[in-house]
């Protein structure tokens, strides 16, 4: 079969790389892909992630199984469109994608089904929201815009003044557009964050390996939030007991709850969790694989991903064998452009990547890269540019390996965090 991967990030590169290893896959196409997917010999097609009719035509003509990377096409109903045209596609339909598309709907859904999450109130009027902030006994609140805001619509506040300002920016200044028509005001939780991603066919749920993202731009979790600056897998903070607790109280409850409400969720379900005193609370659900979590999870998966994709689409995940995981630890460091996550530079020549070719257990997944029109150079073309991944026999080994190879890569203004995995290492040493 042929596979069409929709998206252009390192998550999508990792997805395409993984499915290309299946003996059942002939050709992998990316829409639109990036410099790395082109150089690796896959075929990039010049169709954007929002050009749904063109994507449909391409997938139909080339008889593709389609896998969707980012949330936006899912929230806009690409799965409904493909399915109604008889095409095979992995991902939740528009109804199910509300789990990521609307914070308000999701908070209320979790409340209906007893899924643990922070206490919250919903407002569609800024003055009412500010009244609630004034009345609150706590100064540390979290303000969330309702709709998709590219991961930026959340402000974690330390004072009431910050919360008032966040409400004004979202609801009056509309810095996130219509996403700010409604906001969620939520209690702030303190603990360790973790990513927990499953695959579901709408009835059954199987977990992928655990992982952990690093959302802040700079070392020691300082600086602005980003799409993710690095990750590791597995996450040692989720032990066997916690894993079981999360499956039962969060992931299975979510899939069952959706089903009870007549919503069938097929695809990757991602819970962003806060671990607090042996319990886990859901900060958010995403309806797709995480980025950079995919870059550390997929290299550890020994099984054929396509088998599970098929089972999800067909509703037969209960017949699938258990996934087999590499015991090794994977660590990913994201190399970013100067300026990211704010306005960033583009068009800088990337050198040194060839020195990483063929190193055992080192992988490079591209995101914001482009091959110049003359075909001679690879240049930066986005904020997050490369995901460098190393596998090691333990967390320390993987961290050392990834940081040993990164200095080979260069472009003007490249920056990255030097402390990916360090918290996990400290945790492991403290046990
Ligand atoms: P979200 O998109 O809802 O996951 O929020 C983005 C980030 O904001 C999360 O990864 C957390 O770091 C932080 N965050 C969200 N909700 C809370 C909360 N209730 N308490 C503390 N931090 C939060
Ligand atoms: N790594 C966070 C996300 O994919 O949303």
Tab-separated table of C-alpha atoms and ligand atoms in Angstrom:
chain	number	residue	atom	x	y	z
A	1	UNK	CA	0.000	0.000	0.000
A	2	UNK	CA	0.959	3.671	-0.253
A	3	UNK	CA	0.832	6.005	2.724
A	4	UNK	CA	0.144	9.729	2.703
A	5	UNK	CA	1.371	11.602	5.782
A	6	UNK	CA	-0.211	15.022	6.226
A	7	UNK	CA	2.025	17.628	7.828
A	8	UNK	CA	5.533	19.051	7.664
A	9	UNK	CA	7.031	18.666	11.125
A	10	UNK	CA	9.496	16.291	12.716
A	11	UNK	CA	6.559	14.290	14.094
A	12	UNK	CA	5.391	13.654	10.546
A	13	UNK	CA	8.933	12.821	9.385
A	14	UNK	CA	9.125	10.270	12.224
A	15	UNK	CA	5.715	8.825	11.289
A	16	UNK	CA	6.684	8.449	7.634
A	17	UNK	CA	10.056	6.947	8.563
A	18	UNK	CA	8.365	4.423	10.838
A	19	UNK	CA	5.687	3.301	8.385
A	20	UNK	CA	8.246	3.092	5.567
A	21	UNK	CA	9.812	0.183	7.481
A	22	UNK	CA	6.658	-1.888	7.099
A	23	UNK	CA	6.950	-4.626	4.498
A	24	UNK	CA	3.390	-3.733	3.483
A	25	UNK	CA	4.208	-0.135	2.543
A	26	UNK	CA	5.379	0.600	-0.996
A	27	UNK	CA	5.641	4.353	-1.065
A	28	UNK	CA	5.373	7.185	1.466
A	29	UNK	CA	4.139	10.617	0.386
A	30	UNK	CA	4.209	13.761	2.487
A	31	UNK	CA	1.884	16.722	2.083
A	32	UNK	CA	3.770	18.982	2.146
A	33	UNK	CA	6.753	17.430	4.014
A	34	UNK	CA	10.065	19.223	4.473
A	35	UNK	CA	13.693	19.219	3.329
A	36	UNK	CA	14.440	16.092	5.330
A	37	UNK	CA	11.595	14.022	3.948
A	38	UNK	CA	12.708	15.031	0.447
A	39	UNK	CA	16.377	14.158	1.065
A	40	UNK	CA	15.403	10.823	2.606
A	41	UNK	CA	13.853	9.811	-0.704
A	42	UNK	CA	10.187	10.056	0.180
A	43	UNK	CA	7.980	12.065	-2.114
A	44	UNK	CA	6.823	15.506	-1.031
A	45	UNK	CA	3.698	16.702	-2.772
A	46	UNK	CA	2.967	20.388	-3.110
A	47	UNK	CA	-0.308	20.362	-1.256
A	48	UNK	CA	-0.859	22.186	2.010
A	49	UNK	CA	-2.496	20.707	5.110
A	50	UNK	CA	-5.609	22.860	4.596
A	51	UNK	CA	-6.188	21.922	0.941
A	52	UNK	CA	-8.622	19.174	1.826
A	53	UNK	CA	-10.042	18.579	-1.645
A	54	UNK	CA	-6.604	18.316	-3.202
A	55	UNK	CA	-5.474	15.945	-0.452
A	56	UNK	CA	-8.565	13.843	-1.055
A	57	UNK	CA	-7.928	13.704	-4.784
A	58	UNK	CA	-4.290	12.744	-4.298
A	59	UNK	CA	-5.017	10.019	-1.732
A	60	UNK	CA	-7.724	8.640	-3.962
A	61	UNK	CA	-5.625	8.631	-7.154
A	62	UNK	CA	-2.623	7.055	-5.423
A	63	UNK	CA	-4.662	4.652	-3.308
A	64	UNK	CA	-3.161	5.893	-0.077
A	65	UNK	CA	-3.808	5.102	3.519
A	66	UNK	CA	-3.664	8.573	5.084
A	67	UNK	CA	-2.210	9.465	8.489
A	68	UNK	CA	-2.832	12.967	9.795
A	69	UNK	CA	-0.102	14.614	11.884
A	70	UNK	CA	-1.435	17.971	13.132
A	71	UNK	CA	-4.730	18.815	14.807
A	72	UNK	CA	-6.072	21.435	12.461
A	73	UNK	CA	-7.220	19.177	9.599
A	74	UNK	CA	-8.799	16.840	12.178
A	75	UNK	CA	-10.694	19.682	13.854
A	76	UNK	CA	-11.887	20.741	10.404
A	77	UNK	CA	-13.262	17.321	9.557
A	78	UNK	CA	-10.713	15.831	7.164
A	79	UNK	CA	-11.489	12.333	8.481
A	80	UNK	CA	-15.215	12.750	7.802
A	81	UNK	CA	-14.426	13.945	4.275
A	82	UNK	CA	-12.069	11.074	3.465
A	83	UNK	CA	-14.340	8.438	4.973
A	84	UNK	CA	-17.406	9.632	3.145
A	85	UNK	CA	-15.365	9.169	-0.017
A	86	UNK	CA	-14.433	5.622	0.917
A	87	UNK	CA	-10.793	6.312	1.793
A	88	UNK	CA	-8.846	4.860	4.688
A	89	UNK	CA	-7.570	7.506	7.079
A	90	UNK	CA	-6.349	7.401	10.680
A	91	UNK	CA	-7.596	10.071	13.039
A	92	UNK	CA	-10.672	11.170	14.948
A	93	UNK	CA	-13.636	12.647	13.116
A	94	UNK	CA	-14.687	16.246	13.598
A	95	UNK	CA	-16.921	15.465	16.565
A	96	UNK	CA	-14.210	13.544	18.391
A	97	UNK	CA	-11.569	16.174	17.572
A	98	UNK	CA	-13.456	18.593	19.829
A	99	UNK	CA	-11.458	16.995	22.611
A	100	UNK	CA	-8.592	19.190	21.454
A	101	UNK	CA	-10.497	21.882	19.581
A	102	UNK	CA	-12.529	23.170	22.520
A	103	UNK	CA	-11.162	23.466	26.042
A	104	UNK	CA	-14.655	24.306	27.352
A	105	UNK	CA	-16.296	21.269	25.809
A	106	UNK	CA	-13.475	19.052	27.054
A	107	UNK	CA	-13.523	20.354	30.625
A	108	UNK	CA	-17.276	19.774	30.746
A	109	UNK	CA	-16.874	16.335	29.178
A	110	UNK	CA	-14.325	15.382	31.852
A	111	UNK	CA	-16.665	16.598	34.567
A	112	UNK	CA	-19.544	14.539	33.146
A	113	UNK	CA	-17.421	11.390	33.191
A	114	UNK	CA	-15.445	11.843	36.395
A	115	UNK	CA	-12.086	12.208	34.679
A	116	UNK	CA	-9.706	13.967	37.077
A	117	UNK	CA	-8.921	17.551	36.048
A	118	UNK	CA	-8.401	20.927	37.751
A	119	UNK	CA	-11.489	22.782	39.077
A	120	UNK	CA	-12.713	25.321	36.552
A	121	UNK	CA	-15.235	27.979	35.508
A	122	UNK	CA	-16.226	29.014	31.999
A	123	UNK	CA	-16.898	32.617	30.891
A	124	UNK	CA	-18.012	34.316	27.722
A	125	UNK	CA	-17.935	37.788	29.266
A	126	UNK	CA	-14.620	39.353	30.341
A	127	UNK	CA	-16.139	41.281	33.259
A	128	UNK	CA	-17.708	38.113	34.692
A	129	UNK	CA	-14.354	36.357	34.365
A	130	UNK	CA	-12.620	39.200	36.176
A	131	UNK	CA	-15.254	39.165	38.936
A	132	UNK	CA	-14.504	35.499	39.473
A	133	UNK	CA	-10.766	36.213	39.635
A	134	UNK	CA	-11.424	38.946	42.213
A	135	UNK	CA	-13.573	36.594	44.305
A	136	UNK	CA	-11.134	33.677	44.081
A	137	UNK	CA	-9.268	32.810	47.263
A	138	UNK	CA	-6.259	31.933	45.179
A	139	UNK	CA	-3.888	34.171	43.230
A	140	UNK	CA	-2.461	31.392	41.099
A	141	UNK	CA	-4.967	30.733	38.350
A	142	UNK	CA	-4.672	29.484	34.788
A	143	UNK	CA	-6.483	31.274	31.970
A	144	UNK	CA	-7.213	29.286	28.804
A	145	UNK	CA	-8.676	30.447	25.505
A	146	UNK	CA	-11.388	28.065	24.323
A	147	UNK	CA	-10.345	27.214	20.771
A	148	UNK	CA	-7.186	26.104	18.986
A	149	UNK	CA	-4.440	28.673	19.545
A	150	UNK	CA	-1.378	26.730	18.355
A	151	UNK	CA	-0.530	25.759	21.935
A	152	UNK	CA	-0.228	29.383	22.992
A	153	UNK	CA	-3.700	30.069	24.379
A	154	UNK	CA	-2.821	29.178	27.984
A	155	UNK	CA	-1.497	31.636	30.578
A	156	UNK	CA	-0.321	30.259	33.910
A	157	UNK	CA	-0.624	33.168	36.357
A	158	UNK	CA	1.103	33.942	39.644
A	159	UNK	CA	-1.079	36.920	40.566
A	160	UNK	CA	-4.592	38.240	40.031
A	161	UNK	CA	-3.135	41.109	37.963
A	162	UNK	CA	-1.656	38.621	35.509
A	163	UNK	CA	-4.987	36.831	35.293
A	164	UNK	CA	-6.916	40.070	34.623
A	165	UNK	CA	-4.389	40.958	31.904
A	166	UNK	CA	-4.686	37.496	30.323
A	167	UNK	CA	-8.489	37.775	30.219
A	168	UNK	CA	-8.252	41.197	28.559
A	169	UNK	CA	-5.723	40.015	26.000
A	170	UNK	CA	-7.812	36.981	25.067
A	171	UNK	CA	-11.346	38.348	25.331
A	172	UNK	CA	-10.949	42.048	24.488
A	173	UNK	CA	-7.783	42.306	22.368
A	174	UNK	CA	-8.559	38.935	20.733
A	175	UNK	CA	-4.897	38.015	20.437
A	176	UNK	CA	-5.981	34.441	19.646
A	177	UNK	CA	-8.909	35.536	17.476
A	178	UNK	CA	-12.219	33.760	17.980
A	179	UNK	CA	-10.542	31.264	20.353
A	180	UNK	CA	-10.810	34.048	22.938
A	181	UNK	CA	-14.608	34.392	22.754
A	182	UNK	CA	-14.809	32.075	25.731
A	183	UNK	CA	-12.218	31.358	28.384
A	184	UNK	CA	-11.710	28.718	31.023
A	185	UNK	CA	-10.460	29.864	34.399
A	186	UNK	CA	-8.808	26.977	36.118
A	187	UNK	CA	-7.128	26.126	39.391
A	188	UNK	CA	-3.362	25.861	39.058
A	189	UNK	CA	-1.907	22.431	39.795
A	190	UNK	CA	1.615	21.723	41.005
A	191	UNK	CA	3.429	18.518	40.156
A	192	UNK	CA	5.283	16.812	37.342
A	193	UNK	CA	3.948	16.968	33.813
A	194	UNK	CA	3.819	13.841	31.682
A	195	UNK	CA	2.574	12.884	28.231
A	196	UNK	CA	0.470	9.754	27.896
A	197	UNK	CA	-0.490	8.697	24.402
A	198	UNK	CA	-2.710	5.809	23.329
A	199	UNK	CA	-4.183	4.441	20.149
A	200	UNK	CA	-7.891	3.727	20.055
A	201	UNK	CA	-10.323	2.178	17.594
A	202	UNK	CA	-13.292	3.794	19.336
A	203	UNK	CA	-13.821	0.893	21.736
A	204	UNK	CA	-10.432	-0.437	22.775
A	205	UNK	CA	-7.378	1.459	23.931
A	206	UNK	CA	-3.727	0.477	23.803
A	207	UNK	CA	-0.982	2.608	25.290
A	208	UNK	CA	2.122	3.740	23.456
A	209	UNK	CA	5.354	4.084	25.439
A	210	UNK	CA	5.316	6.900	27.992
A	211	UNK	CA	7.184	10.120	27.325
A	212	UNK	CA	7.878	13.614	28.507
A	213	UNK	CA	8.003	16.890	26.624
A	214	UNK	CA	9.963	20.068	27.559
A	215	UNK	CA	7.674	22.969	26.688
A	216	UNK	CA	9.677	25.990	27.800
A	217	UNK	CA	12.200	27.619	25.483
A	218	UNK	CA	15.208	27.740	27.809
A	219	UNK	CA	17.087	25.617	30.328
A	220	UNK	CA	15.574	25.016	33.768
A	221	UNK	CA	12.104	25.370	32.276
A	222	UNK	CA	12.490	29.109	31.884
A	223	UNK	CA	11.289	31.386	29.115
A	224	UNK	CA	8.163	31.277	26.980
A	225	UNK	CA	6.158	28.170	26.086
A	226	UNK	CA	7.033	26.554	22.773
A	227	UNK	CA	5.721	23.662	20.705
A	228	UNK	CA	8.284	21.510	22.543
A	229	UNK	CA	12.084	21.732	22.816
A	230	UNK	CA	12.883	18.114	23.570
A	231	UNK	CA	11.543	14.858	24.928
A	232	UNK	CA	12.434	11.498	26.323
A	233	UNK	CA	10.841	8.050	26.475
A	234	UNK	CA	10.084	6.172	28.661
A	235	UNK	CA	9.046	8.524	31.447
A	236	UNK	CA	10.379	7.057	34.711
A	237	UNK	CA	7.827	9.015	36.747
A	238	UNK	CA	5.062	6.771	35.422
A	239	UNK	CA	5.639	3.459	37.159
A	240	UNK	CA	3.536	0.329	36.640
A	241	UNK	CA	0.947	1.322	39.214
A	242	UNK	CA	0.533	4.845	37.915
A	243	UNK	CA	0.356	3.498	34.370
A	244	UNK	CA	-2.536	1.249	35.262
A	245	UNK	CA	-4.271	4.048	37.166
A	246	UNK	CA	-4.017	6.382	34.169
A	247	UNK	CA	-5.301	3.744	31.747
A	248	UNK	CA	-8.310	3.001	33.922
A	249	UNK	CA	-9.209	6.443	35.231
A	250	UNK	CA	-8.330	8.579	32.253
A	251	UNK	CA	-7.771	6.909	28.891
A	252	UNK	CA	-10.441	4.194	29.056
A	253	UNK	CA	-12.893	6.556	30.722
A	254	UNK	CA	-12.364	9.089	27.939
A	255	UNK	CA	-12.952	6.579	25.136
A	256	UNK	CA	-15.951	5.033	26.939
A	257	UNK	CA	-17.355	8.463	27.773
A	258	UNK	CA	-17.151	9.542	24.157
A	259	UNK	CA	-18.803	6.318	23.043
A	260	UNK	CA	-21.637	6.809	25.526
A	261	UNK	CA	-22.183	10.213	23.962
A	262	UNK	CA	-22.298	8.700	20.496
A	263	UNK	CA	-18.802	9.853	19.518
A	264	UNK	CA	-16.352	7.368	18.083
A	265	UNK	CA	-12.698	8.216	18.653
A	266	UNK	CA	-10.224	6.524	16.346
A	267	UNK	CA	-6.569	7.458	16.286
A	268	UNK	CA	-3.990	8.783	18.704
A	269	UNK	CA	-5.338	10.129	21.960
A	270	UNK	CA	-2.849	12.185	23.937
A	271	UNK	CA	-3.387	13.230	27.543
A	272	UNK	CA	-1.197	16.014	28.896
A	273	UNK	CA	-1.070	15.154	32.593
A	274	UNK	CA	0.016	16.685	35.864
A	275	UNK	CA	1.150	14.036	38.330
A	276	UNK	CA	0.263	15.092	41.861
A	277	UNK	CA	0.699	12.823	44.914
A	278	UNK	CA	0.198	9.507	43.152
A	279	UNK	CA	-2.722	10.763	41.051
A	280	UNK	CA	-2.849	12.237	37.579
A	281	UNK	CA	-4.947	15.184	36.406
A	282	UNK	CA	-5.656	15.973	32.768
A	283	UNK	CA	-4.400	19.414	31.704
A	284	UNK	CA	-5.428	18.843	28.124
A	285	UNK	CA	-6.292	16.226	25.575
A	286	UNK	CA	-4.789	16.250	22.125
A	287	UNK	CA	-6.222	14.181	19.323
A	288	UNK	CA	-2.939	13.324	17.637
A	289	UNK	CA	0.609	12.285	18.385
A	290	UNK	CA	2.716	14.797	20.288
A	291	UNK	CA	5.635	16.631	18.754
A	292	UNK	CA	8.418	16.022	19.949
A	293	UNK	CA	6.972	12.988	21.771
A	294	UNK	CA	6.543	11.068	18.486
A	295	UNK	CA	10.261	11.465	17.789
A	296	UNK	CA	11.150	9.484	20.942
A	297	UNK	CA	8.226	7.047	20.953
A	298	UNK	CA	8.309	5.791	17.364
A	299	UNK	CA	12.035	4.878	17.290
A	300	UNK	CA	11.395	2.620	20.314
A	301	UNK	CA	8.477	0.799	18.689
A	302	UNK	CA	9.647	-2.535	17.299
A	303	UNK	CA	6.225	-3.614	16.036
A	304	UNK	CA	4.833	-2.616	12.653
A	305	UNK	CA	2.833	0.586	13.207
A	306	UNK	CA	0.717	-0.085	10.117
A	307	UNK	CA	-0.830	-3.133	11.808
A	308	UNK	CA	-2.173	-0.917	14.571
A	309	UNK	CA	-3.294	1.792	12.181
A	310	UNK	CA	-5.336	-0.828	10.325
A	311	UNK	CA	-6.818	-2.223	13.533
A	312	UNK	CA	-7.809	1.291	14.654
A	313	UNK	CA	-9.551	2.026	11.387
A	314	UNK	CA	-11.289	-1.374	11.348
A	315	UNK	CA	-12.348	-1.308	15.012
A	316	UNK	CA	-10.419	-4.498	15.803
A	317	UNK	CA	-7.696	-3.275	18.139
A	318	UNK	CA	-8.637	-6.034	20.601
A	319	UNK	CA	-7.233	-8.520	18.068
A	320	UNK	CA	-3.865	-6.747	17.867
A	321	UNK	CA	-0.821	-8.247	19.533
A	322	UNK	CA	0.844	-6.289	22.318
A	323	UNK	CA	3.204	-3.659	21.032
A	324	UNK	CA	6.876	-4.538	21.447
A	325	UNK	CA	9.155	-1.774	22.693
A	326	UNK	CA	12.892	-1.347	22.637
A	327	UNK	CA	14.226	-1.312	26.210
A	328	UNK	CA	16.527	1.536	25.280
A	329	UNK	CA	15.844	5.099	26.359
A	330	UNK	CA	15.314	7.690	23.627
A	331	UNK	CA	16.150	11.368	24.081
A	332	UNK	CA	15.302	14.072	21.547
A	333	UNK	CA	16.731	17.583	21.459
A	334	UNK	CA	15.051	20.151	19.219
A	335	UNK	CA	17.372	22.548	17.395
A	336	UNK	CA	15.629	25.875	16.787
A	337	UNK	CA	16.140	29.067	14.828
A	338	UNK	CA	17.299	32.303	16.418
A	339	UNK	CA	14.231	34.127	17.732
A	340	UNK	CA	11.993	31.060	18.181
A	341	UNK	CA	9.356	30.882	19.697
A	342	UNK	CA	8.858	34.540	18.697
A	343	UNK	CA	9.615	35.856	15.211
A	344	UNK	CA	12.497	33.745	13.930
A	345	UNK	CA	15.038	33.781	11.131
A	346	UNK	CA	14.790	31.628	8.019
A	347	UNK	CA	17.000	30.730	5.085
A	348	UNK	CA	20.194	29.948	7.056
A	349	UNK	CA	22.405	27.257	5.533
A	350	UNK	CA	22.551	24.066	7.630
A	351	UNK	CA	25.863	22.195	7.648
A	352	UNK	CA	27.294	19.095	9.287
A	353	UNK	CA	24.266	16.814	9.151
A	354	UNK	CA	26.196	14.340	6.996
A	355	UNK	CA	28.485	13.704	9.980
A	356	UNK	CA	25.523	12.115	11.786
A	357	UNK	CA	24.736	9.732	8.934
A	358	UNK	CA	25.154	6.106	9.825
A	359	UNK	CA	25.847	6.609	13.535
A	360	UNK	CA	24.141	3.751	15.379
A	361	UNK	CA	21.066	4.733	17.340
A	362	UNK	CA	21.151	8.361	16.210
A	363	UNK	CA	18.298	9.722	14.111
A	364	UNK	CA	17.523	13.158	12.722
A	365	UNK	CA	13.945	14.155	11.949
A	366	UNK	CA	13.449	17.420	10.095
A	367	UNK	CA	10.829	20.098	10.664
A	368	UNK	CA	11.532	23.624	9.367
A	369	UNK	CA	14.019	22.736	6.626
A	370	UNK	CA	13.973	23.234	2.874
A	371	UNK	CA	16.184	22.182	-0.010
A	372	UNK	CA	17.099	25.224	-2.140
A	373	UNK	CA	15.705	25.368	-5.675
A	374	UNK	CA	19.094	24.472	-7.181
A	375	UNK	CA	18.962	21.343	-5.022
A	376	UNK	CA	22.361	22.061	-3.520
A	377	UNK	CA	21.737	23.303	-0.037
A	378	UNK	CA	19.612	22.626	2.977
A	379	UNK	CA	18.366	25.791	4.666
A	380	UNK	CA	16.256	26.598	7.704
A	381	UNK	CA	12.602	27.281	7.009
A	382	UNK	CA	10.868	27.337	10.378
A	383	UNK	CA	11.198	27.863	14.125
A	384	UNK	CA	11.795	24.300	15.185
A	385	UNK	CA	14.265	23.042	12.586
A	386	UNK	CA	15.595	19.599	13.525
A	387	UNK	CA	14.889	16.909	16.100
A	388	UNK	CA	18.062	15.024	16.955
A	389	UNK	CA	17.320	11.709	18.668
A	390	UNK	CA	19.669	9.247	20.345
A	391	UNK	CA	18.911	5.899	21.923
A	392	UNK	CA	20.994	4.717	24.845
A	393	UNK	CA	21.120	1.893	27.338
A	394	UNK	CA	19.799	4.231	30.032
A	395	UNK	CA	18.757	7.873	30.452
A	396	UNK	CA	22.271	9.094	31.131
A	397	UNK	CA	23.706	7.260	28.147
A	398	UNK	CA	21.008	8.577	25.803
A	399	UNK	CA	21.521	12.152	27.030
A	400	UNK	CA	25.273	11.902	26.578
A	401	UNK	CA	24.916	10.438	23.108
A	402	UNK	CA	22.528	13.070	21.839
A	403	UNK	CA	24.578	15.971	23.176
A	404	UNK	CA	27.779	14.434	21.783
A	405	UNK	CA	26.523	14.541	18.179
A	406	UNK	CA	24.715	17.898	18.156
A	407	UNK	CA	27.884	20.068	17.930
A	408	UNK	CA	28.459	18.621	14.435
A	409	UNK	CA	25.402	20.498	13.195
A	410	UNK	CA	25.562	24.194	12.526
A	411	UNK	CA	23.664	27.157	11.209
A	412	UNK	CA	23.821	30.785	12.171
A	413	UNK	CA	21.628	31.418	15.206
A	414	UNK	CA	20.904	27.753	16.058
A	415	UNK	CA	19.822	27.294	19.673
A	416	UNK	CA	18.724	24.407	21.832
A	417	UNK	CA	18.236	23.420	25.438
A	418	UNK	CA	21.202	21.799	27.175
A	419	UNK	CA	19.161	20.141	29.917
A	420	UNK	CA	16.773	17.773	28.149
A	421	UNK	CA	16.227	14.722	30.355
A	422	UNK	CA	18.015	16.197	33.337
A	423	UNK	CA	14.939	16.234	35.581
A	424	UNK	CA	14.328	12.573	34.813
A	425	UNK	CA	17.944	11.809	35.618
A	426	UNK	CA	17.668	13.624	38.950
A	427	UNK	CA	14.463	11.725	39.680
A	428	UNK	CA	16.125	8.382	38.871
A	429	UNK	CA	19.113	9.216	41.070
A	430	UNK	CA	16.854	10.231	43.966
A	431	UNK	CA	14.975	6.934	44.001
B	1	LIG	P1	-2.606	23.029	27.959
B	1	LIG	O1	-2.508	23.460	26.521
B	1	LIG	O2	-3.966	23.156	28.531
B	1	LIG	O3	-1.946	21.725	28.244
B	1	LIG	O4	-1.662	24.035	28.740
B	1	LIG	C1	-0.330	24.294	28.323
B	1	LIG	C2	0.601	24.241	29.505
B	1	LIG	O5	0.134	25.119	30.528
B	1	LIG	C3	0.654	22.874	30.164
B	1	LIG	O6	1.570	22.044	29.552
B	1	LIG	C4	1.073	23.250	31.573
B	1	LIG	O7	2.469	23.490	31.619
B	1	LIG	C5	0.375	24.541	31.804
B	1	LIG	N1	-0.924	24.318	32.484
B	1	LIG	C6	-2.142	24.146	31.926
B	1	LIG	N2	-3.100	23.970	32.849
B	1	LIG	C7	-2.486	24.023	34.040
B	1	LIG	C8	-2.937	23.905	35.402
B	1	LIG	N3	-4.214	23.710	35.706
B	1	LIG	N4	-1.997	24.003	36.370
B	1	LIG	C9	-0.704	24.229	36.086
B	1	LIG	N5	-0.216	24.349	34.842
B	1	LIG	C10	-1.084	24.250	33.823
B	2	LIG	N1	4.408	18.290	22.657
B	2	LIG	C1	3.157	18.876	22.873
B	2	LIG	C2	2.210	18.704	21.790
B	2	LIG	O1	2.446	18.028	20.811
B	2	LIG	O2	1.132	19.266	21.894
